[in-house]
Structures are given as structure tokens and as C-alpha cells.
Amino acid sequence: MLPLLIVKLGDTIPDLAARRGGFETWIAAALGDAPVRVVDPRFDAHGLPDPGEISAAVVTGSRAMVTDRAAWSETTARWLARVVAAGKPVLGICRRRRSRRIAKSHY
């Protein structure tokens, strides 16, 4: 079974992370026994796998602004386009302004 990839693009507040783990921990826990792989392209853009190596992707929120066009953000955007083109489900979790908006990409 191919793993679900958690693409970690941000961190929760340090006190909460120390007690409860980061976003990737929460997502993995909700998935139960499903195989999971975590990659953080802010620090390892080469860790983004070929879309054929994953079953789906969950992308965490980030404090970074997409309009900043950071190199890791641009690399991740190109990779996500390949994932969607390959027909893999993608769930993005946005945490702007303390609200939770969840959007599923359509392929």
C-alpha cells in the first residue's frame, strides 16, 4: 500500500507542539494505521516524491505568504500540480487568520 504524504509547510506554536506535537502528528493520528510519510520542503525540497510513490497528499498550513514566492513554495506548487495531474487526491489545510478552511483540489 502506498503511503499518504503529509507535506509539512508550517509549525504550530512552540508550547502546543511541545505538548501535542506538530500538525503532521495530528494528521497522522487521525489516519490511524494508514501508512504515512512526512516531508518538509522548506528544508528538503528534494524530499518531495514522485506522485506514483504516494496514494494521496495532505498539505499543512503555513505562516508564509504565497505571494512571497519563496523558492520552497514555488517548488512545492510545481510538485502539487504534478500530483493533481497524476490523479492523486490532495487535501490542503489553510490556517490563515486563525480560521480553519479546508479545500480539496479537484482533478
PDB file of N, CA and C in Angstrom:
ATOM      1  N   MET A   1       0.845  -1.179   0.000  1.00  0.00           N
ATOM      2  CA  MET A   1       0.000   0.000   0.000  1.00  0.00           C
ATOM      3  C   MET A   1       0.890   1.241   0.000  1.00  0.00           C
ATOM      4  N   LEU A   2       0.572   2.166  -0.897  1.00  0.00           N
ATOM      5  CA  LEU A   2       1.346   3.410  -0.974  1.00  0.00           C
ATOM      6  C   LEU A   2       1.026   4.314   0.217  1.00  0.00           C
ATOM      7  N   PRO A   3       2.017   5.028   0.729  1.00  0.00           N
ATOM      8  CA  PRO A   3       1.754   5.908   1.871  1.00  0.00           C
ATOM      9  C   PRO A   3       1.032   7.184   1.459  1.00  0.00           C
ATOM     10  N   LEU A   4       0.326   7.751   2.399  1.00  0.00           N
ATOM     11  CA  LEU A   4      -0.214   9.090   2.259  1.00  0.00           C
ATOM     12  C   LEU A   4       0.916  10.034   2.651  1.00  0.00           C
ATOM     13  N   LEU A   5       1.125  11.072   1.866  1.00  0.00           N
ATOM     14  CA  LEU A   5       2.200  12.007   2.156  1.00  0.00           C
ATOM     15  C   LEU A   5       1.646  13.225   2.881  1.00  0.00           C
ATOM     16  N   ILE A   6       2.233  13.552   4.009  1.00  0.00           N
ATOM     17  CA  ILE A   6       1.924  14.790   4.707  1.00  0.00           C
ATOM     18  C   ILE A   6       3.024  15.781   4.347  1.00  0.00           C
ATOM     19  N   VAL A   7       2.631  16.866   3.691  1.00  0.00           N
ATOM     20  CA  VAL A   7       3.579  17.901   3.284  1.00  0.00           C
ATOM     21  C   VAL A   7       3.500  19.000   4.334  1.00  0.00           C
ATOM     22  N   LYS A   8       4.511  19.050   5.172  1.00  0.00           N
ATOM     23  CA  LYS A   8       4.547  19.994   6.291  1.00  0.00           C
ATOM     24  C   LYS A   8       5.124  21.325   5.818  1.00  0.00           C
ATOM     25  N   LEU A   9       4.288  22.353   5.822  1.00  0.00           N
ATOM     26  CA  LEU A   9       4.727  23.672   5.358  1.00  0.00           C
ATOM     27  C   LEU A   9       4.787  24.704   6.473  1.00  0.00           C
ATOM     28  N   GLY A  10       4.442  24.305   7.683  1.00  0.00           N
ATOM     29  CA  GLY A  10       4.456  25.244   8.791  1.00  0.00           C
ATOM     30  C   GLY A  10       4.479  24.518  10.116  1.00  0.00           C
ATOM     31  N   ASP A  11       4.578  25.293  11.163  1.00  0.00           N
ATOM     32  CA  ASP A  11       4.647  24.757  12.521  1.00  0.00           C
ATOM     33  C   ASP A  11       3.579  25.406  13.380  1.00  0.00           C
ATOM     34  N   THR A  12       3.098  24.650  14.350  1.00  0.00           N
ATOM     35  CA  THR A  12       2.183  25.227  15.324  1.00  0.00           C
ATOM     36  C   THR A  12       2.996  26.001  16.363  1.00  0.00           C
ATOM     37  N   ILE A  13       2.317  26.628  17.287  1.00  0.00           N
ATOM     38  CA  ILE A  13       3.033  27.401  18.300  1.00  0.00           C
ATOM     39  C   ILE A  13       3.879  26.456  19.162  1.00  0.00           C
ATOM     40  N   PRO A  14       5.072  26.888  19.538  1.00  0.00           N
ATOM     41  CA  PRO A  14       6.017  26.001  20.221  1.00  0.00           C
ATOM     42  C   PRO A  14       5.468  25.328  21.478  1.00  0.00           C
ATOM     43  N   ASP A  15       4.741  26.050  22.322  1.00  0.00           N
ATOM     44  CA  ASP A  15       4.209  25.445  23.548  1.00  0.00           C
ATOM     45  C   ASP A  15       3.256  24.295  23.240  1.00  0.00           C
ATOM     46  N   LEU A  16       2.412  24.488  22.250  1.00  0.00           N
ATOM     47  CA  LEU A  16       1.468  23.446  21.858  1.00  0.00           C
ATOM     48  C   LEU A  16       2.199  22.273  21.217  1.00  0.00           C
ATOM     49  N   ALA A  17       3.163  22.560  20.375  1.00  0.00           N
ATOM     50  CA  ALA A  17       3.937  21.491  19.740  1.00  0.00           C
ATOM     51  C   ALA A  17       4.664  20.645  20.778  1.00  0.00           C
ATOM     52  N   ALA A  18       5.172  21.278  21.820  1.00  0.00           N
ATOM     53  CA  ALA A  18       5.875  20.537  22.869  1.00  0.00           C
ATOM     54  C   ALA A  18       4.941  19.579  23.598  1.00  0.00           C
ATOM     55  N   ARG A  19       3.689  19.978  23.744  1.00  0.00           N
ATOM     56  CA  ARG A  19       2.716  19.138  24.452  1.00  0.00           C
ATOM     57  C   ARG A  19       2.001  18.141  23.560  1.00  0.00           C
ATOM     58  N   ARG A  20       1.698  18.540  22.325  1.00  0.00           N
ATOM     59  CA  ARG A  20       0.822  17.731  21.465  1.00  0.00           C
ATOM     60  C   ARG A  20       1.428  17.336  20.127  1.00  0.00           C
ATOM     61  N   GLY A  21       2.639  17.788  19.840  1.00  0.00           N
ATOM     62  CA  GLY A  21       3.241  17.512  18.541  1.00  0.00           C
ATOM     63  C   GLY A  21       2.812  18.552  17.520  1.00  0.00           C
ATOM     64  N   GLY A  22       3.349  18.431  16.327  1.00  0.00           N
ATOM     65  CA  GLY A  22       3.048  19.383  15.270  1.00  0.00           C
ATOM     66  C   GLY A  22       1.860  18.964  14.431  1.00  0.00           C
ATOM     67  N   PHE A  23       1.569  19.772  13.419  1.00  0.00           N
ATOM     68  CA  PHE A  23       0.440  19.489  12.537  1.00  0.00           C
ATOM     69  C   PHE A  23       0.517  18.076  11.975  1.00  0.00           C
ATOM     70  N   GLU A  24       1.711  17.656  11.563  1.00  0.00           N
ATOM     71  CA  GLU A  24       1.867  16.337  10.966  1.00  0.00           C
ATOM     72  C   GLU A  24       1.507  15.224  11.943  1.00  0.00           C
ATOM     73  N   THR A  25       1.762  15.439  13.230  1.00  0.00           N
ATOM     74  CA  THR A  25       1.415  14.460  14.258  1.00  0.00           C
ATOM     75  C   THR A  25      -0.094  14.324  14.373  1.00  0.00           C
ATOM     76  N   TRP A  26      -0.789  15.452  14.352  1.00  0.00           N
ATOM     77  CA  TRP A  26      -2.244  15.436  14.471  1.00  0.00           C
ATOM     78  C   TRP A  26      -2.879  14.734  13.278  1.00  0.00           C
ATOM     79  N   ILE A  27      -2.385  15.043  12.082  1.00  0.00           N
ATOM     80  CA  ILE A  27      -2.947  14.435  10.873  1.00  0.00           C
ATOM     81  C   ILE A  27      -2.695  12.935  10.868  1.00  0.00           C
ATOM     82  N   ALA A  28      -1.464  12.535  11.170  1.00  0.00           N
ATOM     83  CA  ALA A  28      -1.128  11.112  11.189  1.00  0.00           C
ATOM     84  C   ALA A  28      -1.979  10.360  12.213  1.00  0.00           C
ATOM     85  N   ALA A  29      -2.204  10.952  13.380  1.00  0.00           N
ATOM     86  CA  ALA A  29      -3.020  10.308  14.408  1.00  0.00           C
ATOM     87  C   ALA A  29      -4.454  10.103  13.926  1.00  0.00           C
ATOM     88  N   ALA A  30      -4.973  11.062  13.197  1.00  0.00           N
ATOM     89  CA  ALA A  30      -6.347  10.954  12.689  1.00  0.00           C
ATOM     90  C   ALA A  30      -6.475   9.862  11.631  1.00  0.00           C
ATOM     91  N   LEU A  31      -5.374   9.504  10.988  1.00  0.00           N
ATOM     92  CA  LEU A  31      -5.397   8.486   9.941  1.00  0.00           C
ATOM     93  C   LEU A  31      -5.286   7.071  10.480  1.00  0.00           C
ATOM     94  N   GLY A  32      -5.039   6.937  11.767  1.00  0.00           N
ATOM     95  CA  GLY A  32      -4.958   5.603  12.363  1.00  0.00           C
ATOM     96  C   GLY A  32      -3.746   4.838  11.881  1.00  0.00           C
ATOM     97  N   ASP A  33      -3.995   3.638  11.365  1.00  0.00           N
ATOM     98  CA  ASP A  33      -2.906   2.746  10.966  1.00  0.00           C
ATOM     99  C   ASP A  33      -2.456   2.924   9.520  1.00  0.00           C
ATOM    100  N   ALA A  34      -3.003   3.895   8.818  1.00  0.00           N
ATOM    101  CA  ALA A  34      -2.617   4.117   7.421  1.00  0.00           C
ATOM    102  C   ALA A  34      -1.131   4.456   7.331  1.00  0.00           C
ATOM    103  N   PRO A  35      -0.446   3.936   6.326  1.00  0.00           N
ATOM    104  CA  PRO A  35       0.965   4.292   6.174  1.00  0.00           C
ATOM    105  C   PRO A  35       1.106   5.768   5.802  1.00  0.00           C
ATOM    106  N   VAL A  36       2.022   6.436   6.497  1.00  0.00           N
ATOM    107  CA  VAL A  36       2.195   7.877   6.331  1.00  0.00           C
ATOM    108  C   VAL A  36       3.679   8.179   6.156  1.00  0.00           C
ATOM    109  N   ARG A  37       3.945   9.144   5.318  1.00  0.00           N
ATOM    110  CA  ARG A  37       5.297   9.686   5.159  1.00  0.00           C
ATOM    111  C   ARG A  37       5.188  11.197   5.309  1.00  0.00           C
ATOM    112  N   VAL A  38       6.154  11.817   5.969  1.00  0.00           N
ATOM    113  CA  VAL A  38       6.155  13.270   6.171  1.00  0.00           C
ATOM    114  C   VAL A  38       7.370  13.862   5.473  1.00  0.00           C
ATOM    115  N   VAL A  39       7.140  14.969   4.762  1.00  0.00           N
ATOM    116  CA  VAL A  39       8.241  15.703   4.153  1.00  0.00           C
ATOM    117  C   VAL A  39       8.027  17.187   4.421  1.00  0.00           C
ATOM    118  N   ASP A  40       9.120  17.898   4.660  1.00  0.00           N
ATOM    119  CA  ASP A  40       9.066  19.336   4.897  1.00  0.00           C
ATOM    120  C   ASP A  40       9.905  20.027   3.827  1.00  0.00           C
ATOM    121  N   PRO A  41       9.263  20.463   2.726  1.00  0.00           N
ATOM    122  CA  PRO A  41      10.024  21.045   1.624  1.00  0.00           C
ATOM    123  C   PRO A  41      10.677  22.379   1.934  1.00  0.00           C
ATOM    124  N   ARG A  42      10.359  22.981   3.074  1.00  0.00           N
ATOM    125  CA  ARG A  42      11.064  24.208   3.456  1.00  0.00           C
ATOM    126  C   ARG A  42      12.539  23.927   3.680  1.00  0.00           C
ATOM    127  N   PHE A  43      12.829  22.683   4.078  1.00  0.00           N
ATOM    128  CA  PHE A  43      14.193  22.303   4.397  1.00  0.00           C
ATOM    129  C   PHE A  43      14.750  21.228   3.475  1.00  0.00           C
ATOM    130  N   ASP A  44      13.852  20.528   2.737  1.00  0.00           N
ATOM    131  CA  ASP A  44      14.288  19.447   1.853  1.00  0.00           C
ATOM    132  C   ASP A  44      13.339  19.338   0.662  1.00  0.00           C
ATOM    133  N   ALA A  45      13.492  20.225  -0.297  1.00  0.00           N
ATOM    134  CA  ALA A  45      12.631  20.207  -1.488  1.00  0.00           C
ATOM    135  C   ALA A  45      12.840  18.942  -2.306  1.00  0.00           C
ATOM    136  N   HIS A  46      13.999  18.323  -2.178  1.00  0.00           N
ATOM    137  CA  HIS A  46      14.273  17.091  -2.918  1.00  0.00           C
ATOM    138  C   HIS A  46      13.553  15.899  -2.307  1.00  0.00           C
ATOM    139  N   GLY A  47      12.957  16.081  -1.131  1.00  0.00           N
ATOM    140  CA  GLY A  47      12.232  15.003  -0.471  1.00  0.00           C
ATOM    141  C   GLY A  47      10.823  14.789  -1.016  1.00  0.00           C
ATOM    142  N   LEU A  48      10.362  15.685  -1.877  1.00  0.00           N
ATOM    143  CA  LEU A  48       9.037  15.521  -2.475  1.00  0.00           C
ATOM    144  C   LEU A  48       9.102  14.363  -3.461  1.00  0.00           C
ATOM    145  N   PRO A  49       8.333  13.298  -3.224  1.00  0.00           N
ATOM    146  CA  PRO A  49       8.457  12.103  -4.056  1.00  0.00           C
ATOM    147  C   PRO A  49       7.734  12.222  -5.391  1.00  0.00           C
ATOM    148  N   ASP A  50       8.036  11.307  -6.255  1.00  0.00           N
ATOM    149  CA  ASP A  50       7.281  11.180  -7.492  1.00  0.00           C
ATOM    150  C   ASP A  50       5.827  10.878  -7.134  1.00  0.00           C
ATOM    151  N   PRO A  51       4.862  11.468  -7.821  1.00  0.00           N
ATOM    152  CA  PRO A  51       3.448  11.215  -7.487  1.00  0.00           C
ATOM    153  C   PRO A  51       3.067   9.732  -7.489  1.00  0.00           C
ATOM    154  N   GLY A  52       3.746   8.923  -8.286  1.00  0.00           N
ATOM    155  CA  GLY A  52       3.449   7.495  -8.319  1.00  0.00           C
ATOM    156  C   GLY A  52       3.835   6.763  -7.052  1.00  0.00           C
ATOM    157  N   GLU A  53       4.581   7.419  -6.171  1.00  0.00           N
ATOM    158  CA  GLU A  53       5.039   6.790  -4.926  1.00  0.00           C
ATOM    159  C   GLU A  53       4.120   7.055  -3.745  1.00  0.00           C
ATOM    160  N   ILE A  54       3.025   7.806  -3.953  1.00  0.00           N
ATOM    161  CA  ILE A  54       2.109   8.128  -2.851  1.00  0.00           C
ATOM    162  C   ILE A  54       0.670   7.822  -3.253  1.00  0.00           C
ATOM    163  N   SER A  55      -0.171   7.619  -2.249  1.00  0.00           N
ATOM    164  CA  SER A  55      -1.596   7.383  -2.507  1.00  0.00           C
ATOM    165  C   SER A  55      -2.377   8.695  -2.556  1.00  0.00           C
ATOM    166  N   ALA A  56      -1.927   9.675  -1.782  1.00  0.00           N
ATOM    167  CA  ALA A  56      -2.595  10.975  -1.672  1.00  0.00           C
ATOM    168  C   ALA A  56      -1.665  11.907  -0.919  1.00  0.00           C
ATOM    169  N   ALA A  57      -2.048  13.186  -0.850  1.00  0.00           N
ATOM    170  CA  ALA A  57      -1.238  14.161  -0.114  1.00  0.00           C
ATOM    171  C   ALA A  57      -2.131  15.051   0.732  1.00  0.00           C
ATOM    172  N   VAL A  58      -1.659  15.349   1.929  1.00  0.00           N
ATOM    173  CA  VAL A  58      -2.283  16.334   2.800  1.00  0.00           C
ATOM    174  C   VAL A  58      -1.240  17.423   3.011  1.00  0.00           C
ATOM    175  N   VAL A  59      -1.615  18.660   2.733  1.00  0.00           N
ATOM    176  CA  VAL A  59      -0.693  19.788   2.827  1.00  0.00           C
ATOM    177  C   VAL A  59      -1.096  20.647   4.018  1.00  0.00           C
ATOM    178  N   THR A  60      -0.171  20.832   4.958  1.00  0.00           N
ATOM    179  CA  THR A  60      -0.483  21.631   6.144  1.00  0.00           C
ATOM    180  C   THR A  60      -0.436  23.114   5.818  1.00  0.00           C
ATOM    181  N   GLY A  61      -0.986  23.895   6.692  1.00  0.00           N
ATOM    182  CA  GLY A  61      -0.934  25.343   6.544  1.00  0.00           C
ATOM    183  C   GLY A  61       0.447  25.886   6.856  1.00  0.00           C
ATOM    184  N   SER A  62       0.624  27.162   6.556  1.00  0.00           N
ATOM    185  CA  SER A  62       1.904  27.827   6.756  1.00  0.00           C
ATOM    186  C   SER A  62       1.670  29.286   7.094  1.00  0.00           C
ATOM    187  N   ARG A  63       2.580  29.853   7.850  1.00  0.00           N
ATOM    188  CA  ARG A  63       2.521  31.292   8.107  1.00  0.00           C
ATOM    189  C   ARG A  63       3.049  32.092   6.916  1.00  0.00           C
ATOM    190  N   ALA A  64       3.753  31.426   6.029  1.00  0.00           N
ATOM    191  CA  ALA A  64       4.339  32.094   4.863  1.00  0.00           C
ATOM    192  C   ALA A  64       3.231  32.525   3.900  1.00  0.00           C
ATOM    193  N   MET A  65       3.493  33.594   3.192  1.00  0.00           N
ATOM    194  CA  MET A  65       2.550  34.094   2.195  1.00  0.00           C
ATOM    195  C   MET A  65       2.950  33.570   0.817  1.00  0.00           C
ATOM    196  N   VAL A  66       2.009  33.027   0.085  1.00  0.00           N
ATOM    197  CA  VAL A  66       2.294  32.517  -1.251  1.00  0.00           C
ATOM    198  C   VAL A  66       2.803  33.631  -2.156  1.00  0.00           C
ATOM    199  N   THR A  67       2.387  34.853  -1.896  1.00  0.00           N
ATOM    200  CA  THR A  67       2.815  35.982  -2.715  1.00  0.00           C
ATOM    201  C   THR A  67       4.291  36.329  -2.504  1.00  0.00           C
ATOM    202  N   ASP A  68       4.909  35.788  -1.440  1.00  0.00           N
ATOM    203  CA  ASP A  68       6.351  35.983  -1.228  1.00  0.00           C
ATOM    204  C   ASP A  68       7.176  35.196  -2.243  1.00  0.00           C
ATOM    205  N   ARG A  69       6.557  34.166  -2.809  1.00  0.00           N
ATOM    206  CA  ARG A  69       7.181  33.338  -3.839  1.00  0.00           C
ATOM    207  C   ARG A  69       8.535  32.758  -3.394  1.00  0.00           C
ATOM    208  N   ALA A  70       8.574  32.268  -2.154  1.00  0.00           N
ATOM    209  CA  ALA A  70       9.787  31.622  -1.649  1.00  0.00           C
ATOM    210  C   ALA A  70      10.117  30.415  -2.524  1.00  0.00           C
ATOM    211  N   ALA A  71      11.391  30.110  -2.658  1.00  0.00           N
ATOM    212  CA  ALA A  71      11.821  29.009  -3.526  1.00  0.00           C
ATOM    213  C   ALA A  71      11.135  27.699  -3.142  1.00  0.00           C
ATOM    214  N   TRP A  72      11.085  27.387  -1.839  1.00  0.00           N
ATOM    215  CA  TRP A  72      10.451  26.130  -1.419  1.00  0.00           C
ATOM    216  C   TRP A  72       8.969  26.125  -1.764  1.00  0.00           C
ATOM    217  N   SER A  73       8.309  27.280  -1.684  1.00  0.00           N
ATOM    218  CA  SER A  73       6.890  27.380  -2.007  1.00  0.00           C
ATOM    219  C   SER A  73       6.646  27.159  -3.502  1.00  0.00           C
ATOM    220  N   GLU A  74       7.488  27.749  -4.335  1.00  0.00           N
ATOM    221  CA  GLU A  74       7.365  27.584  -5.788  1.00  0.00           C
ATOM    222  C   GLU A  74       7.622  26.128  -6.193  1.00  0.00           C
ATOM    223  N   THR A  75       8.626  25.507  -5.580  1.00  0.00           N
ATOM    224  CA  THR A  75       8.925  24.098  -5.855  1.00  0.00           C
ATOM    225  C   THR A  75       7.750  23.219  -5.449  1.00  0.00           C
ATOM    226  N   THR A  76       7.184  23.495  -4.293  1.00  0.00           N
ATOM    227  CA  THR A  76       6.044  22.718  -3.812  1.00  0.00           C
ATOM    228  C   THR A  76       4.838  22.903  -4.720  1.00  0.00           C
ATOM    229  N   ALA A  77       4.598  24.111  -5.188  1.00  0.00           N
ATOM    230  CA  ALA A  77       3.465  24.370  -6.088  1.00  0.00           C
ATOM    231  C   ALA A  77       3.606  23.571  -7.384  1.00  0.00           C
ATOM    232  N   ARG A  78       4.798  23.545  -7.953  1.00  0.00           N
ATOM    233  CA  ARG A  78       5.023  22.763  -9.179  1.00  0.00           C
ATOM    234  C   ARG A  78       4.817  21.275  -8.909  1.00  0.00           C
ATOM    235  N   TRP A  79       5.288  20.806  -7.763  1.00  0.00           N
ATOM    236  CA  TRP A  79       5.117  19.405  -7.398  1.00  0.00           C
ATOM    237  C   TRP A  79       3.634  19.085  -7.219  1.00  0.00           C
ATOM    238  N   LEU A  80       2.894  19.966  -6.550  1.00  0.00           N
ATOM    239  CA  LEU A  80       1.460  19.734  -6.353  1.00  0.00           C
ATOM    240  C   LEU A  80       0.717  19.662  -7.681  1.00  0.00           C
ATOM    241  N   ALA A  81       1.099  20.463  -8.639  1.00  0.00           N
ATOM    242  CA  ALA A  81       0.472  20.403  -9.964  1.00  0.00           C
ATOM    243  C   ALA A  81       0.684  19.024 -10.590  1.00  0.00           C
ATOM    244  N   ARG A  82       1.866  18.457 -10.411  1.00  0.00           N
ATOM    245  CA  ARG A  82       2.139  17.100 -10.919  1.00  0.00           C
ATOM    246  C   ARG A  82       1.304  16.054 -10.194  1.00  0.00           C
ATOM    247  N   VAL A  83       1.129  16.226  -8.892  1.00  0.00           N
ATOM    248  CA  VAL A  83       0.335  15.280  -8.104  1.00  0.00           C
ATOM    249  C   VAL A  83      -1.121  15.300  -8.577  1.00  0.00           C
ATOM    250  N   VAL A  84      -1.671  16.492  -8.740  1.00  0.00           N
ATOM    251  CA  VAL A  84      -3.048  16.626  -9.206  1.00  0.00           C
ATOM    252  C   VAL A  84      -3.185  16.056 -10.618  1.00  0.00           C
ATOM    253  N   ALA A  85      -2.231  16.359 -11.500  1.00  0.00           N
ATOM    254  CA  ALA A  85      -2.270  15.839 -12.871  1.00  0.00           C
ATOM    255  C   ALA A  85      -2.213  14.317 -12.895  1.00  0.00           C
ATOM    256  N   ALA A  86      -1.569  13.713 -11.888  1.00  0.00           N
ATOM    257  CA  ALA A  86      -1.485  12.255 -11.793  1.00  0.00           C
ATOM    258  C   ALA A  86      -2.763  11.643 -11.222  1.00  0.00           C
ATOM    259  N   GLY A  87      -3.718  12.489 -10.862  1.00  0.00           N
ATOM    260  CA  GLY A  87      -4.998  11.987 -10.357  1.00  0.00           C
ATOM    261  C   GLY A  87      -4.996  11.603  -8.890  1.00  0.00           C
ATOM    262  N   LYS A  88      -4.014  12.078  -8.151  1.00  0.00           N
ATOM    263  CA  LYS A  88      -3.939  11.769  -6.716  1.00  0.00           C
ATOM    264  C   LYS A  88      -4.782  12.761  -5.934  1.00  0.00           C
ATOM    265  N   PRO A  89      -5.510  12.302  -4.928  1.00  0.00           N
ATOM    266  CA  PRO A  89      -6.263  13.237  -4.075  1.00  0.00           C
ATOM    267  C   PRO A  89      -5.316  14.120  -3.266  1.00  0.00           C
ATOM    268  N   VAL A  90      -5.686  15.388  -3.137  1.00  0.00           N
ATOM    269  CA  VAL A  90      -4.903  16.352  -2.359  1.00  0.00           C
ATOM    270  C   VAL A  90      -5.848  17.109  -1.449  1.00  0.00           C
ATOM    271  N   LEU A  91      -5.491  17.182  -0.178  1.00  0.00           N
ATOM    272  CA  LEU A  91      -6.258  17.954   0.792  1.00  0.00           C
ATOM    273  C   LEU A  91      -5.336  19.037   1.336  1.00  0.00           C
ATOM    274  N   GLY A  92      -5.735  20.297   1.193  1.00  0.00           N
ATOM    275  CA  GLY A  92      -4.956  21.405   1.716  1.00  0.00           C
ATOM    276  C   GLY A  92      -5.647  22.002   2.923  1.00  0.00           C
ATOM    277  N   ILE A  93      -4.905  22.249   3.980  1.00  0.00           N
ATOM    278  CA  ILE A  93      -5.449  22.827   5.209  1.00  0.00           C
ATOM    279  C   ILE A  93      -4.854  24.219   5.369  1.00  0.00           C
ATOM    280  N   CYS A  94      -5.709  25.223   5.351  1.00  0.00           N
ATOM    281  CA  CYS A  94      -5.270  26.608   5.467  1.00  0.00           C
ATOM    282  C   CYS A  94      -5.606  27.127   6.854  1.00  0.00           C
ATOM    283  N   ARG A  95      -4.662  27.811   7.468  1.00  0.00           N
ATOM    284  CA  ARG A  95      -4.878  28.285   8.829  1.00  0.00           C
ATOM    285  C   ARG A  95      -4.772  29.799   8.947  1.00  0.00           C
ATOM    286  N   ARG A  96      -5.001  30.526   7.882  1.00  0.00           N
ATOM    287  CA  ARG A  96      -4.889  31.986   7.919  1.00  0.00           C
ATOM    288  C   ARG A  96      -5.899  32.597   8.890  1.00  0.00           C
ATOM    289  N   ARG A  97      -5.437  33.596   9.570  1.00  0.00           N
ATOM    290  CA  ARG A  97      -6.252  34.412  10.468  1.00  0.00           C
ATOM    291  C   ARG A  97      -7.055  33.585  11.472  1.00  0.00           C
ATOM    292  N   ARG A  98      -6.428  32.522  11.913  1.00  0.00           N
ATOM    293  CA  ARG A  98      -6.979  31.662  12.959  1.00  0.00           C
ATOM    294  C   ARG A  98      -8.268  30.954  12.578  1.00  0.00           C
ATOM    295  N   SER A  99      -8.639  31.008  11.362  1.00  0.00           N
ATOM    296  CA  SER A  99      -9.803  30.239  10.927  1.00  0.00           C
ATOM    297  C   SER A  99      -9.307  28.978  10.230  1.00  0.00           C
ATOM    298  N   ARG A 100     -10.144  28.005  10.163  1.00  0.00           N
ATOM    299  CA  ARG A 100      -9.791  26.756   9.502  1.00  0.00           C
ATOM    300  C   ARG A 100     -10.627  26.637   8.228  1.00  0.00           C
ATOM    301  N   ARG A 101      -9.947  26.688   7.125  1.00  0.00           N
ATOM    302  CA  ARG A 101     -10.623  26.479   5.850  1.00  0.00           C
ATOM    303  C   ARG A 101      -9.961  25.282   5.195  1.00  0.00           C
ATOM    304  N   ILE A 102     -10.754  24.358   4.765  1.00  0.00           N
ATOM    305  CA  ILE A 102     -10.211  23.168   4.138  1.00  0.00           C
ATOM    306  C   ILE A 102     -10.691  23.125   2.693  1.00  0.00           C
ATOM    307  N   ALA A 103      -9.772  22.933   1.788  1.00  0.00           N
ATOM    308  CA  ALA A 103     -10.118  22.862   0.371  1.00  0.00           C
ATOM    309  C   ALA A 103      -9.546  21.594  -0.227  1.00  0.00           C
ATOM    310  N   LYS A 104     -10.351  20.908  -0.974  1.00  0.00           N
ATOM    311  CA  LYS A 104      -9.884  19.711  -1.658  1.00  0.00           C
ATOM    312  C   LYS A 104      -9.698  20.063  -3.120  1.00  0.00           C
ATOM    313  N   SER A 105      -8.545  19.743  -3.634  1.00  0.00           N
ATOM    314  CA  SER A 105      -8.314  20.043  -5.038  1.00  0.00           C
ATOM    315  C   SER A 105      -9.082  19.043  -5.896  1.00  0.00           C
ATOM    316  N   HIS A 106      -9.523  19.490  -7.020  1.00  0.00           N
ATOM    317  CA  HIS A 106     -10.261  18.632  -7.943  1.00  0.00           C
ATOM    318  C   HIS A 106      -9.360  18.259  -9.095  1.00  0.00           C
ATOM    319  N   TYR A 107      -9.407  17.011  -9.454  1.00  0.00           N
ATOM    320  CA  TYR A 107      -8.551  16.516 -10.528  1.00  0.00           C
ATOM    321  C   TYR A 107      -9.377  15.904 -11.606  1.00  0.00           C
TER     322      TYR A 107
END
